[in-house]
Amino acid sequence: MAQWQEVQQLPPAHLERVHQLYTTTALPMTVRQSLADWIEDQDWYGGHHGGEEDTHGAGGGLRGAGTEWSRRQQAAEPFSSHARMLFHSLLALLGEHLGSLGPGDEDFMLKHNLRKARIDLQAAFEEQPENLANLVANLLQEERRILRRAQAKGQVEAPPAPSVAPQSSREQEIQQRLAEFRTALQEAERAFRHLEDMQDAFDFSYKMYCQTGQDHSRDPEYLQQVQALQAKLQSLDRQRREVVAQLQQLLGRSETLRDFLQQELSAWRERQQRSCLGAPADTCLLQLQGWFTALGEGLFQLLQLRRGVGELRQKVTYSQDPLQTELPLLEKRLQEQLTCLLQSAFVVEQQPCMPNTPKRPLVLRTTNKFCTRARLLVHLYDRNHRMEANIHIDRSGGTHRRHEGERLSTSGGGRNRASGKGGGPSVPRGVSGPLAVTEELHLITFTLAYAYCGLELKLETSTLPFVIVSNNNQLSSAWASVLWFNMLSPNPKASSPYAVPTTPRPHTPS
């Protein structure tokens, strides 16, 4: 096992020593993590292990001292060249690793830290790369020392064999249906290529024998060729109908798959809502993103296939052509499917939360920073189209382009916008009497102009309702409103938790 993997499996007490080690060194742990295998494969001593002292006595005199100095100087020269080579290799690998990171939010901070580390390392060790080689060698040696101490105390357990979490029956069914959908899509593409070949053969024969401009109605050979063309046209018609039937079958499969994914997404939304109230729940989106992306890829391939079939109709058509009657309906159904999939795939991954109260999201304070994040689960983007999410608070305020670090202002618009003195703003909202500021619910809406493979859509998603307060003594009341709403209200876009009589929602065990 690699040394860095063993280090990461250390008990907390020894792992804390590793953190302290990298806190006080010039090599960031981010670099150690990103280039772990390469760092451990290099010879950072460069064959120059000069840690042992000379055990000879002073009897050698000046001659012996001069010989030792010459030997060490000659040994230092190749070590310097070796260290410089390692230094530039490390910088080059960091640059390659930066280029391989994607544009997602997960890699944003990593890219920033690696870029800063690369600049700092270059500035610190450009003149004397031997210092970097000695630094890394000492770090590796210190890691091994910590590992030996942990092993001596018997606190390092053998790493468990990697095990895959058992999938539920629903997950297995989704995986199986995705595999069947991909297989059917491949068969449809093969049938389409066969249809192209058949149409090219028919088109060539038709131009050869039926567009000469001469009358061959009495020529037996010509009549035989016309009969052969009629047979080819019938075969072409059958192949077109088969391709259309396969496209319709694929649309049916994708509709069923989308229904399954919608159920999984609804379950995730419920888990996220419970986690906002403090319940332990798995809100990871990686598996859902994989499923949505796989289905999105299939639907866009189906869209390209349908366009290819439409081009065939432009070249050759005839009476009762199935492409002329069926393709418009297929196009409409496919557009609807893609629209529904993409709209549902645009979700709020992180609900509004202030950094100083991470366990109590959905309660924000004026003039304080907060963070919220949206995510598109269909990971398909057009590099030529820059997508940028616009953010609106309650739709009545201005558009905010920054979603992290944005400050709330009492002068901004709200769903219950009004101004007052003392107790804060309040407006009537379908109940007798005004709402207190701790009962006003607000929404942040993300809008995204999406474009891919010629399809352009406007996607929209909203956060859960949250409360904005101005004083710390309002936090408890605001949190009570959040709890009340999320436990009882079935409508996430309701304007007030007390506007209509509520029905308790069924509780799903976490």
PDB file of N, CA and C in Angstrom, residues 203 352 421 428 461:
ATOM      1  N   ASP A 203     -31.519   5.074 -54.211  1.00  0.00           N
ATOM      2  CA  ASP A 203     -31.371   6.367 -54.872  1.00  0.00           C
ATOM      3  C   ASP A 203     -30.469   6.246 -56.107  1.00  0.00           C
ATOM      4  N   PRO A 352     -29.871  27.825   1.583  1.00  0.00           N
ATOM      5  CA  PRO A 352     -29.246  29.021   2.166  1.00  0.00           C
ATOM      6  C   PRO A 352     -28.833  28.802   3.620  1.00  0.00           C
ATOM      7  N   LYS A 421     -41.039  50.144  11.971  1.00  0.00           N
ATOM      8  CA  LYS A 421     -40.129  50.542  13.032  1.00  0.00           C
ATOM      9  C   LYS A 421     -40.319  49.598  14.212  1.00  0.00           C
ATOM     10  N   PRO A 428     -50.073  42.060   5.703  1.00  0.00           N
ATOM     11  CA  PRO A 428     -51.083  41.001   5.761  1.00  0.00           C
ATOM     12  C   PRO A 428     -50.757  39.919   4.757  1.00  0.00           C
ATOM     13  N   THR A 461     -35.020  26.797 -10.693  1.00  0.00           N
ATOM     14  CA  THR A 461     -35.204  26.058  -9.443  1.00  0.00           C
ATOM     15  C   THR A 461     -35.180  27.039  -8.292  1.00  0.00           C
TER      16      THR A 461
END
